Coordinates of C-alpha atoms and ligand atoms in Angstrom, one line a residue:
M83 CA -25.3 23.3 44.3
K84 CA -23.2 21.5 46.2
V85 CA -24.2 18.1 47.7
V86 CA -22.2 15.3 49.8
M87 CA -22.8 11.1 49.5
V88 CA -22.2 10.0 52.9
G89 CA -21.7 6.3 51.6
A90 CA -20.3 4.7 48.8
G91 CA -22.4 1.6 48.4
Y92 CA -25.4 0.9 45.8
V93 CA -27.6 3.6 46.8
G94 CA -24.9 6.3 47.7
L95 CA -22.4 5.7 44.7
V96 CA -25.2 5.7 42.0
S97 CA -27.3 8.3 44.2
G98 CA -24.3 11.0 43.8
A99 CA -23.3 10.0 40.1
C100 CA -27.1 10.4 39.0
F101 CA -27.1 14.2 40.7
A102 CA -23.4 14.5 39.1
E103 CA -25.0 13.5 36.0
F104 CA -27.7 16.0 36.7
G105 CA -25.0 19.1 36.6
T106 CA -24.7 19.0 40.7
D107 CA -20.8 18.2 42.1
V108 CA -21.0 16.1 44.7
V109 CA -18.9 14.7 46.7
V110 CA -19.1 10.8 47.2
V111 CA -17.5 9.8 51.1
D112 CA -17.2 6.3 52.3
V113 CA -15.1 5.2 55.9
A114 CA -13.8 2.3 54.3
A115 CA -10.6 4.1 52.2
E116 CA -10.3 1.1 50.0
K117 CA -14.1 1.7 48.6
I118 CA -12.6 5.0 48.1
E119 CA -8.8 4.5 46.8
A120 CA -11.0 2.0 43.8
L121 CA -13.2 5.1 42.5
K122 CA -10.1 6.8 42.3
Q123 CA -8.5 4.3 40.3
G124 CA -11.0 4.0 38.3
R125 CA -12.8 0.3 39.6
M126 CA -15.8 0.3 40.8
P127 CA -16.0 -1.2 44.7
I128 CA -19.7 -3.0 43.2
Y129 CA -21.2 -4.3 39.9
E130 CA -23.7 -2.7 38.3
R131 CA -24.5 -2.2 34.6
G132 CA -23.7 0.8 33.1
L133 CA -22.2 2.9 37.2
E134 CA -18.5 2.6 35.6
K135 CA -19.0 4.6 32.7
L136 CA -21.3 7.2 34.4
V137 CA -19.1 7.6 37.2
G138 CA -15.7 7.5 34.4
D139 CA -17.8 10.5 32.7
N140 CA -18.8 12.8 35.4
V141 CA -15.5 12.4 36.8
A142 CA -13.7 13.5 33.6
D143 CA -16.3 16.0 34.2
G144 CA -14.9 17.6 37.8
R145 CA -18.2 16.8 39.0
L146 CA -17.9 14.3 40.7
T147 CA -15.4 13.5 43.7
F148 CA -14.3 10.2 46.5
T149 CA -12.9 11.3 49.7
T150 CA -12.4 9.6 53.3
D151 CA -12.1 12.9 54.6
L152 CA -16.3 14.4 55.1
E153 CA -15.5 17.4 57.5
A154 CA -13.8 18.6 54.1
A155 CA -16.5 17.2 51.3
V156 CA -19.2 19.4 54.2
A157 CA -17.9 22.5 53.7
G158 CA -19.6 24.5 51.3
A159 CA -22.4 21.9 50.9
D160 CA -25.8 22.8 50.2
A161 CA -27.5 19.7 51.5
V162 CA -25.6 16.0 53.1
F163 CA -27.2 12.9 52.0
L164 CA -26.7 10.2 54.0
A165 CA -26.9 7.4 52.5
V166 CA -24.9 4.4 55.2
G167 CA -26.3 0.8 55.7
T168 CA -29.8 0.2 58.0
P169 CA -28.9 -3.7 58.4
T170 CA -30.7 -6.2 61.2
R171 CA -29.3 -5.1 64.2
R172 CA -28.5 -8.3 66.1
G173 CA -31.4 -10.3 68.2
D174 CA -34.2 -8.6 68.3
G175 CA -35.0 -7.4 64.9
H176 CA -34.7 -3.9 64.4
A177 CA -33.4 -1.8 61.9
D178 CA -29.1 -0.7 63.4
L179 CA -29.4 2.4 63.2
S180 CA -26.0 3.3 64.7
Y181 CA -24.4 4.2 61.3
V182 CA -26.9 7.0 60.7
Y183 CA -26.7 8.1 63.5
A184 CA -23.5 8.3 63.7
A185 CA -23.0 9.5 60.6
A186 CA -25.3 12.7 61.2
E187 CA -23.4 13.6 64.4
Q188 CA -20.7 14.4 62.3
V189 CA -21.5 15.8 59.4
A190 CA -23.6 18.1 62.1
K191 CA -19.7 19.0 63.6
A192 CA -18.6 19.2 60.5
A193 CA -20.7 22.0 59.6
Q194 CA -19.6 25.0 58.7
G195 CA -22.8 27.1 57.4
P196 CA -26.5 26.3 57.0
L197 CA -27.3 23.2 55.5
V198 CA -29.7 20.2 54.9
I199 CA -29.2 16.5 56.0
V200 CA -30.9 13.7 54.6
T201 CA -32.0 10.7 55.3
K202 CA -31.5 8.7 52.0
S203 CA -31.1 5.5 53.9
T204 CA -34.1 3.3 54.7
V205 CA -35.0 4.1 58.4
P206 CA -38.0 3.6 60.6
V207 CA -40.7 6.3 61.0
G208 CA -39.5 8.8 63.8
T209 CA -36.0 8.7 62.8
G210 CA -35.7 11.5 61.1
R211 CA -37.0 13.0 64.2
E212 CA -33.9 11.6 66.4
V213 CA -31.5 12.4 64.1
Q214 CA -33.3 16.1 64.2
K215 CA -32.7 16.4 67.7
I216 CA -28.7 15.3 67.6
V217 CA -28.2 17.4 64.7
R218 CA -29.6 20.4 67.7
R219 CA -27.2 18.7 70.4
V220 CA -24.3 19.0 68.4
R221 CA -25.0 22.1 66.5
P222 CA -27.4 24.4 68.3
D223 CA -25.5 27.5 66.6
L224 CA -26.1 26.2 62.9
E225 CA -29.7 26.1 60.7
I226 CA -29.7 22.4 60.0
D227 CA -32.5 21.1 58.4
V228 CA -32.9 17.6 58.3
A229 CA -34.8 16.1 55.6
S230 CA -36.4 12.1 54.1
N231 CA -35.5 11.0 50.9
P232 CA -35.9 7.5 51.2
E233 CA -35.0 5.5 47.9
F234 CA -36.5 3.0 45.6
L235 CA -34.3 2.1 42.7
R236 CA -33.6 -1.5 42.4
E237 CA -30.1 -3.2 42.2
G238 CA -29.6 -4.7 38.6
N239 CA -31.7 -1.4 36.9
A240 CA -30.0 1.2 39.7
I241 CA -28.8 4.0 37.5
G242 CA -32.7 4.2 35.4
D243 CA -34.3 3.8 38.6
F244 CA -32.6 6.4 39.8
M245 CA -32.6 8.6 36.6
R246 CA -36.3 7.2 35.8
P247 CA -38.2 6.9 38.7
D248 CA -42.1 6.2 39.1
R249 CA -41.6 8.8 42.0
V250 CA -39.7 10.7 44.0
V251 CA -40.3 11.4 48.0
I252 CA -39.3 14.3 50.0
G253 CA -40.5 14.2 53.6
V254 CA -40.0 17.7 55.2
D255 CA -40.8 20.3 57.8
S256 CA -39.5 23.3 56.1
D257 CA -39.4 25.2 53.1
R258 CA -35.7 25.5 52.7
A259 CA -35.9 22.3 52.9
L260 CA -38.4 21.5 50.3
N261 CA -36.4 24.1 48.2
V262 CA -33.1 22.3 48.0
L263 CA -34.8 19.0 47.2
K264 CA -36.8 20.2 44.5
R265 CA -33.9 22.5 42.9
L266 CA -31.7 19.1 43.2
Y267 CA -34.6 16.8 41.5
R268 CA -35.6 19.9 39.1
P269 CA -34.3 17.4 36.0
L270 CA -37.0 14.8 36.8
Y271 CA -39.3 17.5 37.6
L272 CA -38.7 18.7 34.3
I273 CA -39.6 15.2 32.7
E274 CA -43.4 15.1 35.1
T275 CA -41.7 12.8 37.5
P276 CA -44.4 13.2 40.5
I277 CA -42.9 15.5 44.0
V278 CA -44.5 13.8 47.0
A279 CA -44.0 16.3 49.1
T280 CA -45.4 14.4 52.9
S281 CA -44.5 14.8 56.9
I282 CA -41.3 13.3 57.3
E283 CA -42.7 10.6 59.0
S284 CA -44.5 10.0 55.8
A285 CA -41.8 9.8 54.0
E286 CA -39.4 6.8 56.1
L287 CA -43.4 5.4 56.0
I288 CA -43.7 5.3 52.4
K289 CA -40.6 3.3 52.1
Y290 CA -41.2 0.4 54.3
A291 CA -45.2 0.2 53.6
S292 CA -44.1 0.1 49.5
N293 CA -41.0 -2.2 50.3
A294 CA -43.5 -4.4 52.7
F295 CA -46.1 -4.3 50.1
L296 CA -44.4 -6.0 47.5
A297 CA -42.4 -8.6 49.7
V298 CA -46.1 -9.5 50.2
K299 CA -47.2 -9.7 46.3
I300 CA -44.1 -12.1 45.9
T301 CA -45.3 -14.0 49.1
F302 CA -48.4 -14.3 48.0
I303 CA -47.9 -15.5 45.1
N304 CA -45.2 -18.2 46.6
Q305 CA -47.9 -20.3 47.9
M306 CA -50.8 -19.3 45.3
A307 CA -47.4 -20.7 43.0
D308 CA -47.9 -24.1 45.7
L309 CA -51.2 -24.5 45.6
C310 CA -51.6 -24.4 41.7
E311 CA -48.5 -27.8 42.0
K312 CA -51.2 -29.5 43.9
A313 CA -54.3 -28.5 42.4
G314 CA -53.1 -28.9 38.3
A315 CA -53.5 -25.2 37.6
D316 CA -50.7 -23.4 35.8
V317 CA -49.9 -20.0 38.4
H318 CA -48.1 -17.8 35.6
D319 CA -52.0 -18.6 34.0
V320 CA -53.2 -17.6 37.6
A321 CA -51.3 -14.4 37.7
R322 CA -51.3 -13.0 33.9
G323 CA -55.5 -12.9 34.7
M324 CA -54.8 -12.0 38.0
G325 CA -52.5 -9.2 36.9
L326 CA -54.7 -7.9 33.7
D327 CA -56.3 -6.4 36.3
G328 CA -55.9 -3.2 37.0
R329 CA -56.2 -3.1 40.3
I330 CA -53.7 -5.8 40.8
G331 CA -51.2 -5.6 38.4
R332 CA -48.8 -7.5 36.9
K333 CA -45.5 -6.4 38.5
F334 CA -44.2 -8.8 41.4
L335 CA -46.6 -11.5 40.3
H336 CA -43.5 -13.9 39.2
P337 CA -43.1 -17.3 41.7
G338 CA -39.7 -18.5 42.9
P339 CA -37.5 -19.6 46.4
G340 CA -38.4 -16.6 48.4
Y341 CA -37.0 -13.0 48.2
G342 CA -33.9 -12.2 49.9
G343 CA -31.4 -9.2 49.0
S344 CA -30.6 -6.3 50.4
C345 CA -33.8 -4.7 51.4
F346 CA -36.9 -6.8 51.4
P347 CA -35.7 -9.1 54.5
K348 CA -34.3 -6.3 56.6
D349 CA -37.0 -4.2 56.0
T350 CA -39.8 -6.1 56.8
L351 CA -38.4 -7.3 59.9
A352 CA -38.1 -3.1 61.0
L353 CA -41.4 -2.3 59.8
A354 CA -42.8 -4.8 62.0
R355 CA -40.9 -4.2 64.9
S356 CA -41.4 -0.8 64.9
A357 CA -45.3 -1.2 64.1
Q358 CA -45.7 -3.4 66.7
E359 CA -43.6 -1.1 69.5
L360 CA -46.2 1.3 68.1
G361 CA -48.6 -0.4 68.7
A362 CA -50.2 -0.9 65.2
P363 CA -48.4 -4.7 64.4
V364 CA -49.1 -5.5 60.8
T365 CA -49.9 -9.4 60.8
I366 CA -49.9 -9.7 57.7
V367 CA -46.2 -8.6 57.4
E368 CA -45.1 -10.6 59.8
E369 CA -46.6 -13.9 58.3
T370 CA -45.2 -12.9 55.1
I371 CA -41.6 -13.1 57.3
A372 CA -42.4 -16.9 59.0
A373 CA -43.4 -17.9 55.3
N374 CA -41.0 -16.2 53.1
E375 CA -38.3 -17.6 55.8
A376 CA -39.7 -21.0 55.9
R377 CA -39.7 -21.1 52.0
K378 CA -36.1 -20.5 51.6
A379 CA -35.0 -23.6 53.6
A380 CA -38.4 -25.6 51.4
M381 CA -36.5 -25.5 48.4
A382 CA -33.7 -27.3 49.4
D383 CA -35.9 -30.1 50.4
R384 CA -37.9 -29.5 46.8
V385 CA -34.2 -30.5 45.7
I386 CA -34.0 -33.5 47.5
A387 CA -37.2 -34.7 47.1
A388 CA -36.2 -34.7 43.1
C389 CA -33.0 -36.2 43.5
G390 CA -35.2 -39.7 44.7
G391 CA -34.8 -38.2 48.5
S392 CA -31.0 -38.1 48.9
V393 CA -28.1 -36.0 47.8
A394 CA -25.5 -37.9 49.5
G395 CA -22.1 -38.0 47.5
K396 CA -23.7 -36.5 45.3
T397 CA -23.3 -34.1 42.9
V398 CA -25.3 -30.6 42.4
A399 CA -24.9 -28.1 40.3
V400 CA -25.9 -24.6 41.2
L401 CA -26.7 -21.6 38.7
G402 CA -27.1 -18.4 40.0
L403 CA -25.2 -17.6 43.1
T404 CA -27.0 -14.1 43.5
F405 CA -29.8 -12.5 45.1
K406 CA -31.4 -11.3 42.0
P407 CA -30.0 -11.2 38.3
E408 CA -27.7 -8.4 37.2
T409 CA -25.9 -7.8 40.5
D410 CA -23.1 -9.1 42.6
D411 CA -25.2 -8.5 45.5
M412 CA -24.9 -11.6 48.4
R413 CA -27.0 -10.2 50.6
D414 CA -30.2 -12.5 52.2
A415 CA -29.7 -14.6 49.1
P416 CA -31.7 -18.0 49.3
S417 CA -28.3 -19.5 47.8
L418 CA -27.1 -18.6 51.1
V419 CA -29.5 -20.4 52.7
V420 CA -30.6 -23.5 50.0
V421 CA -26.8 -24.4 49.3
P422 CA -25.4 -25.3 52.9
K423 CA -29.2 -27.0 53.1
L424 CA -27.8 -29.4 50.6
I425 CA -24.5 -29.1 52.4
E426 CA -25.7 -30.3 55.0
A427 CA -27.3 -33.1 53.5
G428 CA -24.6 -34.9 51.9
A429 CA -24.5 -33.0 48.4
K430 CA -21.4 -31.4 46.3
I431 CA -21.7 -28.1 45.4
R432 CA -20.2 -26.8 41.9
G433 CA -21.5 -23.1 41.8
Y434 CA -21.5 -20.7 39.3
D435 CA -22.5 -17.0 38.7
P436 CA -21.6 -14.2 36.5
Q437 CA -20.3 -11.9 39.6
P438 CA -19.5 -14.7 41.9
H439 CA -16.9 -12.2 43.6
Y440 CA -19.3 -11.6 47.1
A441 CA -20.8 -15.5 46.5
K442 CA -17.2 -16.3 47.2
Q443 CA -16.3 -14.9 50.3
V444 CA -20.1 -15.9 52.4
L445 CA -21.3 -19.2 51.0
P446 CA -19.6 -22.5 52.2
Q447 CA -15.5 -23.3 51.4
E448 CA -16.3 -26.1 50.3
V449 CA -18.3 -24.4 47.1
F450 CA -16.2 -25.7 44.0
F451 CA -16.8 -22.1 42.3
A452 CA -16.8 -23.2 38.4
E453 CA -16.4 -20.3 35.5
T454 CA -18.9 -21.2 33.1
A455 CA -22.8 -22.3 33.7
L456 CA -22.0 -26.3 31.4
E457 CA -18.4 -26.4 33.6
A458 CA -20.4 -26.6 37.3
A459 CA -22.5 -29.2 35.2
Q460 CA -20.5 -31.0 34.2
E461 CA -21.0 -34.3 35.9
A462 CA -23.2 -33.3 38.1
D463 CA -26.6 -35.5 39.0
A464 CA -28.4 -32.4 39.3
V465 CA -28.5 -28.7 38.1
V466 CA -30.3 -25.8 40.3
L467 CA -31.1 -22.8 39.0
L468 CA -31.5 -20.7 41.6
T469 CA -31.3 -17.0 40.7
E470 CA -32.3 -16.2 36.9
W471 CA -29.4 -14.4 35.1
N472 CA -30.0 -14.5 30.7
E473 CA -27.0 -16.3 30.1
F474 CA -28.7 -19.1 32.0
R475 CA -32.4 -19.0 29.7
A476 CA -29.3 -19.4 26.3
L477 CA -28.4 -21.7 27.7
P478 CA -29.2 -24.7 24.9
P479 CA -31.0 -27.6 27.1
R480 CA -29.4 -29.9 24.9
K481 CA -25.9 -28.9 26.0
L482 CA -26.6 -28.7 29.4
K483 CA -27.5 -32.8 30.0
A484 CA -24.3 -33.8 28.1
A485 CA -22.2 -31.8 30.0
M486 CA -24.5 -33.6 33.0
K487 CA -23.7 -37.0 34.4
G488 CA -27.8 -36.9 35.2
S489 CA -31.0 -35.8 34.5
V490 CA -32.1 -33.8 37.2
A491 CA -33.2 -29.7 36.7
V492 CA -34.4 -27.9 39.0
D493 CA -35.4 -25.0 37.5
L494 CA -36.6 -21.8 40.8
R495 CA -37.1 -19.5 38.5
N496 CA -38.9 -20.8 35.7
A497 CA -36.9 -19.9 33.1
W498 CA -36.8 -22.3 31.5
E499 CA -39.4 -24.2 28.7
P500 CA -40.6 -27.5 29.8
A501 CA -41.6 -28.8 27.1
A502 CA -37.4 -28.4 25.8
M503 CA -36.2 -29.8 29.0
R504 CA -37.8 -32.8 28.9
E505 CA -37.7 -33.3 25.5
C506 CA -33.3 -33.3 25.7
G507 CA -34.2 -36.0 28.1
F508 CA -34.6 -33.7 31.4
S509 CA -36.7 -35.2 34.6
Y510 CA -37.0 -31.2 34.7
S511 CA -39.5 -29.5 37.9
S512 CA -40.1 -26.2 38.0
I513 CA -43.0 -23.4 40.6
G514 CA -46.3 -24.3 40.7
R515 CA -46.3 -25.3 37.3
I516 CA -46.8 -29.7 36.3
Ligands
NAD667 N1 -29.4 -2.0 47.8 C1 -30.6 -1.5 47.2 O1 -31.1 -1.7 46.9 C2 -30.8 -0.1 48.3 C3 -32.3 0.5 47.7 C4 -32.5 1.4 48.4 C5 -32.5 1.7 49.8 N2 -31.3 1.3 49.9 C6 -30.5 1.3 51.3 O2 -30.2 2.5 51.4 C7 -29.0 1.9 52.4 C8 -27.7 2.0 52.1 O3 -28.0 1.1 51.4 P1 -26.4 0.1 50.5 O4 -26.7 -0.9 50.1 O5 -25.8 1.2 49.3 O6 -25.5 -0.8 51.6 P2 -24.2 -0.6 51.7 O7 -24.0 -1.7 52.7 O8 -24.0 -0.6 50.2 O9 -23.5 1.1 51.9 C9 -23.4 1.7 53.3 C10 -22.4 2.8 52.7 O10 -22.2 3.3 53.9 C11 -19.8 3.4 54.2 N3 -20.8 3.8 55.5 C12 -21.3 3.2 56.7 N4 -21.3 4.7 58.0 C13 -20.3 5.6 56.9 C14 -19.9 6.7 57.5 N5 -20.4 6.9 59.3 N6 -18.5 7.8 56.5 C15 -19.1 7.6 55.6 N7 -19.7 5.9 54.9 C16 -20.1 5.4 55.8 C17 -20.1 2.2 54.1 O11 -18.7 1.7 54.7 C18 -20.9 1.5 52.9 O12 -20.0 1.3 52.0 C19 -29.9 1.3 53.5 O13 -30.8 1.8 54.1 C20 -31.2 0.5 52.3 O14 -31.4 -0.3 53.1 C21 -31.0 0.5 49.3

């Protein structure tokens, strides 16, 4: 089989490489010529564990190629996946579908025979029908099916998630599209991955409903953490006691500075907007969005309070800037709210992240980027742990303390051991525990 992946981003590149690993011929197409050029030279445009080797192996085996030439790529393809961005549209919170629609039109124009256009991008319910209309308008002469195959991989564990997913969701309205997708996912079917075949509308909603549910769960435990602080309880005990209930589950009950990243913020907004328009508002998601925004800003206030009510003229070391560990992605990262607020309040920021490539492009210019965590801590009055990379967990508190001028530690991920931090002389605070 031959597959085209339109978009060489976090989803397109990983999915393309994984399909190639399954034994399929894959061409990954992107309009960003510099990305394609880098990939042709064996350089990854993003950081994702294991990706360089997976791509290298499949390129070497001749199953994976990269191009900017969509027309040539589409020739002879059985399926073309759209894995382009669906960012928040300016002004109204809706998903910006212009990249999806443009890509669908380009693919339809380039098609030479029957094929399936599969939306892998996260899109609001109804998008697949619009794609169908575009395709029928552009190519009434061809049998082009449209399908929805939302992606659930998590950055930081993307390859593992693609290769061993909890489920594969396939939204179709023709047997031909279903059969093509089933053949492509056969290696997962063989390891007994549940394949959920639904209508296109249901598949689109499964993705938004899943992300919104997880965002609600995170926000719930974040608010429980605030309550624990007031009540003198420990949120980890509460989360464990709750999570052992099989109906609740233990995952996503870890408190923090508010969710960020390339999916939850924009997907919750887009779901809320399309639900309002369809006349069935999901108010619980609207509340979650507002609570999460307020939480990110409140994290800067926590740091200021821990520093005695002011950070003016103080140096704050911020460890971890990406939205989560094991990625370089900065989209909607809590650091984008916390760091500017601290700078506005007069702090000097010494930041460190193991993957600072995009952080350097999007954080304020005043931020000094250190090469190591201990270098960031040098002469700092306070240290803030914002993203829980493993190397921060392993950082000996005594060494951290010795590098600093002051003794304030604000752990927004509960990654450090309170007793060990206090023993080393830190004035230590964390989330939802005394
Ligand atoms: N990042 C994640 O963890 C994740 C997980 C699941 C689903 N998703 C969804 O997958 C989609 C893609 O996300 P991403 O993080 O990979 O985005 P991304 O911004 O990293 O990549 C999108 C790529 O598409 C390219 N592109 C845009 N228009 C194009 C066109 N007409 N032809 C060829 N290339 C084009 C862009 O240049 C870019 O490289 C989004 O809808 C997102 O919500 C993302």
